[in-house]
CSV table of C-alpha atoms and ligand atoms in Angstrom, one decimal:
chain,number,residue,atom,x,y,z
A,1,MET,CA,81.7,76.7,76.5
A,2,LYS,CA,80.5,80.1,75.2
A,3,VAL,CA,81.2,82.7,78.0
A,4,ALA,CA,80.7,86.7,77.5
A,5,VAL,CA,82.9,88.5,80.5
A,6,VAL,CA,81.6,92.2,80.5
A,7,GLY,CA,84.1,94.6,81.8
A,8,SER,CA,87.8,94.2,80.7
A,9,GLY,CA,89.9,95.8,83.2
A,10,TYR,CA,92.6,93.7,85.7
A,11,VAL,CA,89.7,91.2,86.6
A,12,GLY,CA,87.9,91.0,83.3
A,13,LEU,CA,90.5,90.6,81.0
A,14,VAL,CA,92.5,88.2,83.0
A,15,THR,CA,89.4,85.9,83.5
A,16,GLY,CA,88.5,86.3,79.8
A,17,ALA,CA,92.1,85.5,78.8
A,18,CYS,CA,92.5,82.5,81.5
A,19,PHE,CA,89.2,81.0,80.2
A,20,SER,CA,90.2,81.2,76.6
A,21,GLU,CA,93.2,79.6,77.1
A,22,THR,CA,91.4,76.2,78.6
A,23,GLY,CA,89.8,75.9,75.2
A,24,ASN,CA,86.1,78.2,76.0
A,25,ASP,CA,84.9,80.5,73.4
A,26,VAL,CA,85.3,83.8,74.8
A,27,VAL,CA,84.1,87.4,74.1
A,28,CYS,CA,85.0,90.4,76.5
A,29,VAL,CA,83.3,93.3,76.5
A,30,ASP,CA,83.6,97.1,77.6
A,31,ILE,CA,82.1,100.4,77.1
A,32,ASP,CA,85.4,101.9,76.9
A,33,ALA,CA,85.7,101.6,73.0
A,34,ARG,CA,89.5,102.7,72.9
A,35,LYS,CA,90.6,100.2,75.2
A,36,ILE,CA,88.6,97.5,73.2
A,37,GLU,CA,90.6,98.8,69.9
A,38,ARG,CA,93.6,98.4,71.5
A,39,LEU,CA,92.7,95.1,72.9
A,40,ARG,CA,92.1,93.8,69.4
A,41,ALA,CA,95.8,94.9,68.5
A,42,ASN,CA,96.8,92.9,71.4
A,43,ASP,CA,97.9,96.2,73.2
A,44,ILE,CA,97.4,95.3,76.5
A,45,PRO,CA,96.0,98.6,78.6
A,46,ILE,CA,97.6,97.4,81.9
A,47,TYR,CA,101.1,95.6,82.8
A,48,GLU,CA,100.3,92.2,84.4
A,49,PRO,CA,103.0,89.4,83.7
A,50,GLY,CA,102.2,86.7,81.3
A,51,LEU,CA,99.0,88.5,80.3
A,52,GLU,CA,99.9,90.0,76.7
A,53,ASP,CA,101.1,86.6,75.5
A,54,MET,CA,97.7,84.6,76.5
A,55,VAL,CA,95.4,87.4,74.8
A,56,ARG,CA,97.6,87.2,71.8
A,57,ARG,CA,97.9,83.5,71.7
A,58,ASN,CA,94.3,82.8,72.3
A,59,GLN,CA,93.2,86.0,69.9
A,60,ALA,CA,95.2,84.6,67.0
A,61,GLU,CA,93.6,81.2,67.5
A,62,GLY,CA,90.1,82.4,67.7
A,63,ARG,CA,88.7,81.5,70.9
A,64,LEU,CA,89.1,85.2,72.2
A,65,SER,CA,87.2,88.4,71.0
A,66,PHE,CA,86.8,91.9,71.9
A,67,THR,CA,83.9,93.7,71.4
A,68,THR,CA,81.7,97.0,73.2
A,69,ASP,CA,78.6,95.4,72.0
A,70,VAL,CA,77.1,94.1,75.3
A,71,GLY,CA,73.8,92.7,73.8
A,72,ALA,CA,75.5,90.5,71.6
A,73,ALA,CA,77.9,89.1,73.5
A,74,VAL,CA,75.0,88.1,76.0
A,75,GLU,CA,72.9,86.5,73.3
A,76,ARG,CA,75.6,84.3,72.1
A,77,SER,CA,76.9,83.0,75.5
A,78,ARG,CA,75.7,80.7,78.2
A,79,VAL,CA,77.4,81.8,81.0
A,80,VAL,CA,78.1,86.0,81.5
A,81,PHE,CA,80.3,87.4,84.0
A,82,ILE,CA,79.9,90.9,85.2
A,83,ALA,CA,83.5,92.5,86.0
A,84,VAL,CA,82.9,95.9,86.1
A,85,GLY,CA,84.3,98.1,88.8
A,86,THR,CA,82.7,98.9,91.9
A,87,PRO,CA,84.1,102.0,93.1
A,88,PRO,CA,83.5,103.4,96.5
A,89,GLY,CA,80.5,105.9,96.8
A,90,GLU,CA,80.5,109.0,98.5
A,91,ASP,CA,79.4,107.0,101.8
A,92,GLY,CA,81.9,104.4,101.5
A,93,SER,CA,79.6,101.5,100.2
A,94,ALA,CA,80.2,100.3,97.1
A,95,ASP,CA,78.8,102.1,93.9
A,96,LEU,CA,76.8,99.3,92.0
A,97,GLN,CA,75.7,101.3,89.3
A,98,HIS,CA,77.6,99.6,86.5
A,99,VAL,CA,76.6,96.2,87.7
A,100,LEU,CA,73.3,96.8,87.9
A,101,ALA,CA,73.6,98.8,84.2
A,102,VAL,CA,75.0,95.7,83.0
A,103,ALA,CA,72.1,93.5,84.7
A,104,ARG,CA,69.7,95.3,82.6
A,105,THR,CA,71.0,94.9,79.6
A,106,VAL,CA,71.6,91.0,80.2
A,107,GLY,CA,67.9,90.8,81.0
A,108,GLN,CA,67.2,92.8,77.6
A,109,HIS,CA,68.9,90.2,75.6
A,110,MET,CA,68.1,86.9,77.7
A,111,ASN,CA,67.5,84.8,74.6
A,112,ASN,CA,68.0,81.4,76.2
A,113,HIS,CA,68.9,80.1,79.9
A,114,LYS,CA,71.9,81.9,81.1
A,115,ILE,CA,74.3,81.8,84.1
A,116,VAL,CA,75.0,85.5,85.3
A,117,VAL,CA,77.8,85.5,87.4
A,118,THR,CA,78.8,88.6,89.8
A,119,LYS,CA,82.5,88.6,89.7
A,120,SER,CA,83.0,91.8,90.6
A,121,THR,CA,83.6,92.6,94.4
A,122,VAL,CA,80.0,93.4,95.7
A,123,PRO,CA,78.5,93.8,99.0
A,124,VAL,CA,76.0,91.1,100.3
A,125,GLY,CA,72.7,91.1,98.7
A,126,THR,CA,73.9,92.5,95.5
A,127,ALA,CA,73.4,89.0,93.6
A,128,GLU,CA,69.4,89.4,94.6
A,129,LYS,CA,69.8,93.1,93.1
A,130,VAL,CA,71.0,91.9,89.9
A,131,ARG,CA,68.5,88.9,89.9
A,132,ALA,CA,65.6,91.9,90.3
A,133,ALA,CA,67.4,93.9,87.6
A,134,ILE,CA,67.5,91.3,84.8
A,135,SER,CA,63.7,89.7,85.6
A,136,SER,CA,62.8,93.8,85.5
A,137,GLU,CA,63.1,93.1,81.6
A,138,THR,CA,62.7,89.2,80.9
A,139,THR,CA,60.2,86.5,81.9
A,140,ALA,CA,62.9,84.2,80.3
A,141,PRO,CA,64.4,81.7,83.2
A,142,PHE,CA,67.9,82.2,84.1
A,143,SER,CA,70.6,81.5,87.3
A,144,VAL,CA,72.6,84.4,89.0
A,145,CYS,CA,75.5,83.2,91.0
A,146,SER,CA,78.5,84.7,92.9
A,147,ASN,CA,82.1,84.2,92.3
A,148,PRO,CA,84.1,86.6,93.9
A,149,GLU,CA,88.0,86.7,92.4
A,150,PHE,CA,90.8,86.4,94.5
A,151,LEU,CA,93.7,87.3,91.9
A,152,LYS,CA,96.6,89.6,93.3
A,153,GLU,CA,97.8,92.3,90.6
A,154,GLY,CA,101.0,91.4,89.5
A,155,ALA,CA,100.4,87.7,89.8
A,156,ALA,CA,97.3,87.6,88.5
A,157,ILE,CA,97.5,84.9,85.6
A,158,ASP,CA,99.0,82.6,88.1
A,159,ASP,CA,96.4,83.2,90.9
A,160,PHE,CA,93.8,82.5,88.5
A,161,MET,CA,95.1,79.3,86.6
A,162,LYS,CA,96.2,78.1,90.1
A,163,PRO,CA,93.8,78.9,92.5
A,164,ASP,CA,94.2,78.3,96.4
A,165,ARG,CA,90.4,77.6,95.9
A,166,ILE,CA,87.2,79.0,93.9
A,167,VAL,CA,84.3,80.3,95.9
A,168,ILE,CA,81.0,80.1,94.1
A,169,GLY,CA,77.2,81.1,95.4
A,170,VAL,CA,74.2,79.1,93.9
A,171,ASP,CA,70.7,78.5,94.3
A,172,THR,CA,70.4,76.5,90.9
A,173,ASP,CA,71.4,73.3,89.7
A,174,GLU,CA,72.2,74.7,86.1
A,175,ALA,CA,74.4,77.1,87.7
A,176,ARG,CA,76.4,74.5,89.9
A,177,GLU,CA,76.9,72.4,86.9
A,178,GLY,CA,77.9,75.1,84.6
A,179,MET,CA,80.4,76.8,86.9
A,180,ALA,CA,81.6,73.2,87.7
A,181,GLU,CA,82.4,72.5,84.2
A,182,LEU,CA,83.9,75.8,83.6
A,183,TYR,CA,86.3,75.6,86.4
A,184,GLY,CA,87.3,72.0,86.4
A,185,PRO,CA,90.3,72.4,84.4
A,186,PHE,CA,91.7,74.9,87.1
A,187,VAL,CA,91.3,72.4,89.7
A,188,ARG,CA,92.9,69.1,88.7
A,189,THR,CA,95.3,69.1,91.6
A,190,GLY,CA,92.7,69.0,94.0
A,191,ASN,CA,92.2,72.7,95.0
A,192,PRO,CA,88.7,73.2,96.0
A,193,VAL,CA,85.9,74.5,94.5
A,194,LEU,CA,83.9,75.6,97.3
A,195,PHE,CA,80.1,75.9,96.7
A,196,MET,CA,78.1,77.7,98.6
A,197,ASP,CA,74.9,79.6,99.3
A,198,ILE,CA,75.3,83.3,97.8
A,199,PRO,CA,75.2,85.6,100.5
A,200,SER,CA,77.9,83.7,101.8
A,201,ALA,CA,80.4,83.5,99.2
A,202,GLU,CA,79.1,87.4,98.8
A,203,VAL,CA,80.8,87.8,102.3
A,204,THR,CA,83.9,85.4,101.7
A,205,LYS,CA,85.1,87.9,99.4
A,206,TYR,CA,85.2,90.7,101.9
A,207,ALA,CA,85.9,89.0,104.8
A,208,ALA,CA,89.0,87.5,103.2
A,209,ASN,CA,90.4,91.1,102.3
A,210,ALA,CA,89.1,92.9,105.6
A,211,MET,CA,91.4,90.0,107.3
A,212,LEU,CA,94.8,90.5,105.0
A,213,ALA,CA,94.2,94.3,105.4
A,214,THR,CA,94.1,93.6,109.4
A,215,ARG,CA,97.1,91.6,109.0
A,216,ILE,CA,98.6,94.3,107.2
A,217,SER,CA,97.7,97.2,110.0
A,218,PHE,CA,98.4,94.8,112.6
A,219,MET,CA,102.1,94.5,111.8
A,220,ASN,CA,102.5,98.4,111.1
A,221,GLN,CA,101.3,99.0,114.8
A,222,VAL,CA,103.9,96.4,116.1
A,223,ALA,CA,106.7,97.7,113.8
A,224,MET,CA,105.8,101.2,115.4
A,225,PHE,CA,105.9,99.5,118.8
A,226,CYS,CA,109.5,97.8,117.9
A,227,GLU,CA,110.7,101.0,117.0
A,228,ARG,CA,110.0,102.4,120.4
A,229,VAL,CA,111.1,99.5,122.6
A,230,GLY,CA,114.2,98.9,120.6
A,231,ALA,CA,113.2,95.5,118.9
A,232,ASP,CA,113.5,94.5,115.3
A,233,VAL,CA,110.2,94.1,113.8
A,234,ASN,CA,112.0,91.7,111.0
A,235,ASP,CA,112.9,89.3,113.7
A,236,VAL,CA,109.3,89.3,115.2
A,237,ARG,CA,107.9,88.7,112.0
A,238,LYS,CA,109.8,85.4,111.6
A,239,GLY,CA,109.5,84.4,115.4
A,240,ILE,CA,105.3,84.6,114.8
A,241,GLY,CA,105.6,83.6,111.1
A,242,THR,CA,106.7,80.3,111.8
A,243,ASP,CA,103.9,79.9,113.7
A,244,LYS,CA,101.6,77.4,112.1
A,245,ARG,CA,98.9,79.0,113.3
A,246,ILE,CA,99.8,82.2,112.0
A,247,GLY,CA,102.0,81.4,109.0
A,248,GLN,CA,104.0,83.8,107.0
A,249,ALA,CA,101.9,86.0,104.4
A,250,PHE,CA,101.3,89.1,104.8
A,251,LEU,CA,103.0,90.1,108.0
A,252,PHE,CA,105.8,92.8,106.1
A,253,PRO,CA,105.3,96.3,107.5
A,254,GLY,CA,105.2,98.8,105.3
A,255,PRO,CA,104.0,102.0,103.8
A,256,GLY,CA,100.2,101.5,104.6
A,257,TYR,CA,98.1,99.2,102.3
A,258,GLY,CA,96.5,100.7,99.0
A,259,GLY,CA,95.5,99.5,95.4
A,260,SER,CA,92.0,99.2,94.3
A,261,CYS,CA,90.9,96.7,96.6
A,262,PHE,CA,91.7,96.6,100.3
A,263,PRO,CA,91.0,100.5,100.9
A,264,LYS,CA,87.3,100.3,99.1
A,265,ASP,CA,86.5,96.7,100.4
A,266,VAL,CA,87.5,97.5,104.0
A,267,LYS,CA,85.5,100.8,103.9
A,268,ALA,CA,82.4,98.9,102.5
A,269,LEU,CA,82.2,96.0,104.9
A,270,ILE,CA,82.2,98.7,107.2
A,271,ARG,CA,79.6,100.7,105.7
A,272,THR,CA,77.5,97.3,105.1
A,273,GLY,CA,77.9,96.4,108.9
A,274,ARG,CA,76.5,99.7,109.8
A,275,ASP,CA,73.4,99.2,107.4
A,276,VAL,CA,72.6,96.0,109.5
A,277,GLY,CA,73.2,97.7,112.8
A,278,LEU,CA,76.9,96.1,113.3
A,279,ASN,CA,79.6,98.8,114.6
A,280,PHE,CA,82.5,96.7,112.7
A,281,GLU,CA,85.2,98.6,115.2
A,282,ILE,CA,87.9,96.3,114.2
A,283,LEU,CA,87.6,97.4,110.9
A,284,ASP,CA,87.7,100.9,111.8
A,285,ALA,CA,90.9,100.6,113.8
A,286,VAL,CA,92.6,98.9,110.4
A,287,GLU,CA,91.6,101.5,108.4
A,288,SER,CA,92.7,104.8,110.6
A,289,VAL,CA,96.1,102.7,111.3
A,290,ASN,CA,96.7,102.4,107.6
A,291,GLU,CA,95.8,106.3,107.1
A,292,LYS,CA,98.3,107.2,109.6
A,293,GLN,CA,100.8,104.4,107.8
A,294,LYS,CA,100.8,106.1,104.8
A,295,LEU,CA,102.2,109.6,106.2
A,296,VAL,CA,105.1,107.2,107.7
A,297,LEU,CA,107.4,107.7,105.2
A,298,LEU,CA,106.9,111.4,105.0
A,299,ASP,CA,107.3,111.6,108.9
A,300,LYS,CA,110.6,110.1,108.9
A,301,LEU,CA,111.7,112.5,106.2
A,302,ARG,CA,110.4,115.3,108.4
A,303,ALA,CA,112.0,114.0,111.7
A,304,ALA,CA,115.1,114.0,109.2
A,305,PHE,CA,115.1,117.7,108.5
A,306,PRO,CA,114.0,119.6,111.3
A,307,GLN,CA,114.8,122.8,109.4
A,308,GLY,CA,112.1,121.8,106.9
A,309,LEU,CA,111.5,119.8,103.7
A,310,ALA,CA,111.0,123.2,101.6
A,311,GLY,CA,113.8,123.6,99.1
A,312,ARG,CA,115.2,119.8,99.4
A,313,THR,CA,114.9,117.4,96.7
A,314,ILE,CA,114.0,113.8,97.5
A,315,GLY,CA,114.5,110.7,95.3
A,316,VAL,CA,111.6,108.2,95.2
A,317,TRP,CA,112.1,104.6,94.5
A,318,GLY,CA,108.4,103.2,93.3
A,319,LEU,CA,105.2,104.5,92.6
A,320,ALA,CA,103.1,101.8,92.2
A,321,PHE,CA,101.0,100.3,95.3
A,322,LYS,CA,103.1,97.5,95.0
A,323,ALA,CA,105.7,95.7,92.8
A,324,GLU,CA,105.1,93.9,89.3
A,325,THR,CA,101.9,96.2,88.7
A,326,ASP,CA,101.8,100.0,87.2
A,327,ASP,CA,98.4,100.4,89.2
A,328,MET,CA,98.7,103.5,91.3
A,329,ARG,CA,95.2,103.2,93.0
A,330,GLU,CA,95.7,104.4,96.5
A,331,SER,CA,99.3,103.9,96.2
A,332,PRO,CA,101.1,105.2,99.7
A,333,ALA,CA,103.4,107.2,97.0
A,334,ILE,CA,100.5,109.7,96.5
A,335,PRO,CA,100.2,111.1,100.2
A,336,LEU,CA,104.3,110.9,100.6
A,337,ILE,CA,104.4,113.1,97.0
A,338,GLU,CA,101.6,115.3,97.7
A,339,GLY,CA,103.0,116.2,101.5
A,340,LEU,CA,106.6,116.6,100.0
A,341,LEU,CA,105.5,118.8,97.5
A,342,ALA,CA,103.1,120.6,99.8
A,343,ALA,CA,106.3,121.4,102.3
A,344,GLY,CA,107.9,122.8,99.1
A,345,ALA,CA,110.4,119.9,98.4
A,346,ARG,CA,111.2,118.7,94.9
A,347,VAL,CA,110.5,115.1,93.8
A,348,GLN,CA,112.5,112.8,91.4
A,349,ALA,CA,110.8,109.7,91.0
A,350,HIS,CA,111.5,106.0,89.1
A,351,ASP,CA,109.1,103.2,88.8
A,352,PRO,CA,109.7,100.6,86.3
A,353,LYS,CA,106.2,100.1,84.9
A,354,ALA,CA,103.8,103.0,86.7
A,355,ILE,CA,105.3,106.1,85.0
A,356,GLU,CA,102.5,106.3,82.9
A,357,THR,CA,100.2,106.1,85.5
A,358,ALA,CA,101.9,108.7,87.8
A,359,HIS,CA,101.7,111.3,84.8
A,360,ASP,CA,97.9,110.8,85.0
A,361,VAL,CA,98.4,111.5,89.0
A,362,PHE,CA,101.6,114.4,89.1
A,363,GLY,CA,101.3,115.7,85.8
A,364,ASP,CA,104.8,117.8,85.5
A,365,ARG,CA,104.6,118.4,89.2
A,366,ILE,CA,107.2,115.8,89.8
A,367,VAL,CA,110.3,114.9,87.4
A,368,TYR,CA,110.3,111.0,86.2
A,369,THR,CA,113.5,109.5,85.8
A,370,ALA,CA,114.2,106.3,83.6
A,371,ASP,CA,116.8,104.4,85.9
A,372,PRO,CA,116.8,104.4,89.7
A,373,TYR,CA,120.4,106.3,89.9
A,374,SER,CA,119.0,108.9,88.0
A,375,ALA,CA,116.3,109.3,90.8
A,376,ALA,CA,119.0,109.7,93.7
A,377,ASN,CA,121.2,111.8,91.8
A,378,GLY,CA,121.6,115.0,93.9
A,379,ALA,CA,118.7,114.2,95.7
A,380,ASP,CA,119.0,115.3,100.2
A,381,ALA,CA,117.2,112.0,100.6
A,382,LEU,CA,116.1,108.6,99.3
A,383,ALA,CA,112.7,106.9,99.9
A,384,ILE,CA,111.7,103.5,98.9
A,385,VAL,CA,108.1,103.3,98.3
A,386,THR,CA,107.3,99.9,96.2
A,387,GLU,CA,109.2,96.4,96.6
A,388,TRP,CA,110.5,96.5,92.7
A,389,LEU,CA,113.5,93.7,92.4
A,390,VAL,CA,115.3,96.0,90.6
A,391,TYR,CA,115.6,97.9,94.1
A,392,ARG,CA,116.6,94.9,96.2
A,393,ASN,CA,120.4,94.9,95.3
A,394,PRO,CA,121.5,98.1,94.1
A,395,ASP,CA,125.0,99.7,93.6
A,396,PHE,CA,125.1,101.1,96.9
A,397,GLU,CA,128.5,102.8,96.6
A,398,ARG,CA,127.0,104.4,93.4
A,399,VAL,CA,123.8,105.4,95.4
A,400,LYS,CA,126.1,106.9,98.2
A,401,THR,CA,127.8,109.3,95.7
A,402,LEU,CA,125.1,110.1,94.1
A,403,LEU,CA,122.9,111.6,96.9
A,404,ARG,CA,124.0,114.9,98.3
A,405,GLN,CA,123.5,113.6,101.7
A,406,PRO,CA,123.7,109.3,102.1
A,407,LEU,CA,120.1,109.3,103.6
A,408,VAL,CA,117.9,106.5,102.9
A,409,VAL,CA,114.2,105.8,104.1
A,410,ASP,CA,113.1,102.5,103.3
A,411,GLY,CA,109.3,102.0,103.8
A,412,ARG,CA,109.9,98.2,102.8
A,413,ASN,CA,112.6,96.9,104.8
A,414,LEU,CA,114.7,95.9,101.6
A,415,TYR,CA,117.9,96.4,103.2
A,416,ASP,CA,120.2,95.3,106.2
A,417,PRO,CA,120.5,98.1,108.7
A,418,ALA,CA,124.0,97.1,109.8
A,419,ARG,CA,124.9,96.6,106.4
A,420,MET,CA,123.6,100.2,105.6
A,421,ARG,CA,125.2,101.8,108.2
A,422,ALA,CA,128.8,99.9,107.9
A,423,GLN,CA,128.7,101.5,104.3
A,424,GLY,CA,127.9,104.9,105.4
A,425,PHE,CA,124.5,105.2,105.1
A,426,THR,CA,121.8,106.9,107.5
A,427,TYR,CA,119.2,104.3,106.9
A,428,HIS,CA,115.4,104.1,108.7
A,429,GLY,CA,113.6,101.3,108.0
A,430,ILE,CA,109.8,100.2,109.3
A,431,GLY,CA,110.2,99.2,112.6
A,432,ARG,CA,113.9,98.1,112.6
A,433,LYS,CA,116.7,98.1,115.4
A,434,LYS,CA,118.2,101.8,115.8
A,435,ALA,CA,122.0,101.9,115.7
A,436,PRO,CA,123.7,101.2,118.8
B,501,NAD,N1,92.0,94.7,90.5
B,501,NAD,C1,92.1,93.6,91.4
B,501,NAD,O1,93.2,93.2,91.8
B,501,NAD,C2,90.9,92.9,91.6
B,501,NAD,C3,90.6,91.5,92.4
B,501,NAD,C4,89.7,91.1,92.9
B,501,NAD,C5,88.3,91.5,92.5
B,501,NAD,N2,88.3,93.0,92.2
B,501,NAD,C6,87.2,93.4,92.1
B,501,NAD,O2,86.5,93.3,90.3
B,501,NAD,C7,86.0,94.3,89.9
B,501,NAD,C8,86.4,94.9,88.7
B,501,NAD,O3,87.8,95.4,89.1
B,501,NAD,P1,89.0,95.9,87.9
B,501,NAD,O4,90.5,96.3,88.7
B,501,NAD,O5,89.2,94.6,87.3
B,501,NAD,O6,88.6,97.2,87.5
B,501,NAD,P2,88.9,98.1,86.4
B,501,NAD,O7,88.6,99.7,86.7
B,501,NAD,O8,90.5,98.0,85.9
B,501,NAD,O9,87.9,97.7,85.1
B,501,NAD,C9,86.8,98.0,85.2
B,501,NAD,C10,86.3,97.8,83.7
B,501,NAD,O10,84.6,97.5,83.7
B,501,NAD,C11,84.2,98.5,82.4
B,501,NAD,N3,82.9,99.1,82.3
B,501,NAD,C12,82.3,99.9,83.3
B,501,NAD,N4,81.1,99.7,83.2
B,501,NAD,C13,80.8,98.9,82.0
B,501,NAD,C14,79.6,98.8,81.7
B,501,NAD,N5,78.2,99.0,81.8
B,501,NAD,N6,79.5,97.8,80.2
B,501,NAD,C15,80.7,97.3,80.0
B,501,NAD,N7,81.9,97.5,80.6
B,501,NAD,C16,82.3,98.5,81.8
B,501,NAD,C17,85.5,100.1,82.6
B,501,NAD,O11,85.5,100.7,81.2
B,501,NAD,C18,86.6,99.5,82.8
B,501,NAD,O12,87.5,98.9,81.7
B,501,NAD,C19,85.5,95.3,91.0
B,501,NAD,O13,84.6,95.5,91.9
B,501,NAD,C20,87.1,94.8,92.0
B,501,NAD,O14,86.9,95.1,93.2
B,501,NAD,C21,89.5,93.4,91.6
């Protein structure tokens, strides 16, 4: 099938690559000419495991191409995905200007019946706005369709190729049949394609992200409670996660959720609720707990240095908002490091993939190290922000020797507190049992 994907960021690029992998003829489009130039040369602007190989292979075999020409891409395609960004506006609502700009261009190039799919995360009612924007440019018939994306950065290819489910909001037979054909190869093992009406598909995406964010904020407060009453959140997590009604996923406390989705989608759902007269109280709480949680490591470091952080050097392991990505959007590393710098501390940081991104955020205000041990070298404390595999089992003796004092503040509970203490560290996790 001939497919156009407009917007070649995390979602658009993965979507385009995976559809070409299953034999479709895909063109990925972006207004960023530099990005398209790099993609044509198989130079992938983001880090995502498996993506580079897939782009290279499909481009070489002629099933995947890149262009800045939205109109031409639309004209040659039967299905057009809109996968551009929907950043938060001033009032927390999703900014739809890019989505609607693409929709108008699609309308101008509607040369035969097309299925126009919103893949971007967009508030309920957006498909109707897309329909109106296209209709303002053409009288030709077309279908709109909502197909929210549930991939996780860091495991995006796997998630797209083997989805738990695919959610598709449709209101025409053409759209239902076209989407069923396109997604058939991804659900051969029986995972469901859930067809529903368009508003329900749009709400499903926000409800899923809001539920996951809620679990994280809930566990962060349980962790705080554990610290106060002498319990260990790790045991509590296992104790509740084995309950089938609860399940194991998304129960890890940490330094607060970040990334390009949860913070903005929670805000946007609160905002859409308000627009229809519903006060989403539960999400107000989720958000405010998360804002506080992003300062948890800074608070622990402040408590460890009652004389103040001025003149101290803090080593930081991890800058990305989570492991296996170079994405730093809303990363908890940002408020931590900004807080440390404002308090007069020096920061030396390591990340396996996000150093380039971090340069855009901090410039030369912090020191970037090529390996984790150099970040610990001469530091007064080590703070762990991201759960990269390479930090899970380091040479603790070496870390202890390099640190000026053996203080580790672990935002991801990577280590066993008893073992850390036995090795001579002062160790603070999130919600862990204090030393007897
Ligand atoms: N990143 C994720 O993990 C994820 C997961 C699920 C859903 N989403 C949603 O998918 C959407 C895209 O997210 P992303 O992370 O891929 O964003 P991104 O910022 O990485 O990519 C968006 C791309 O769209 C391009 N663009 C903007 N306006 C354009 C236009 N008029 N024509 C062509 N290209 C244009 C930009 O240049 C950019 O390359 C958002 O709505 C997001 O909420 C993201």
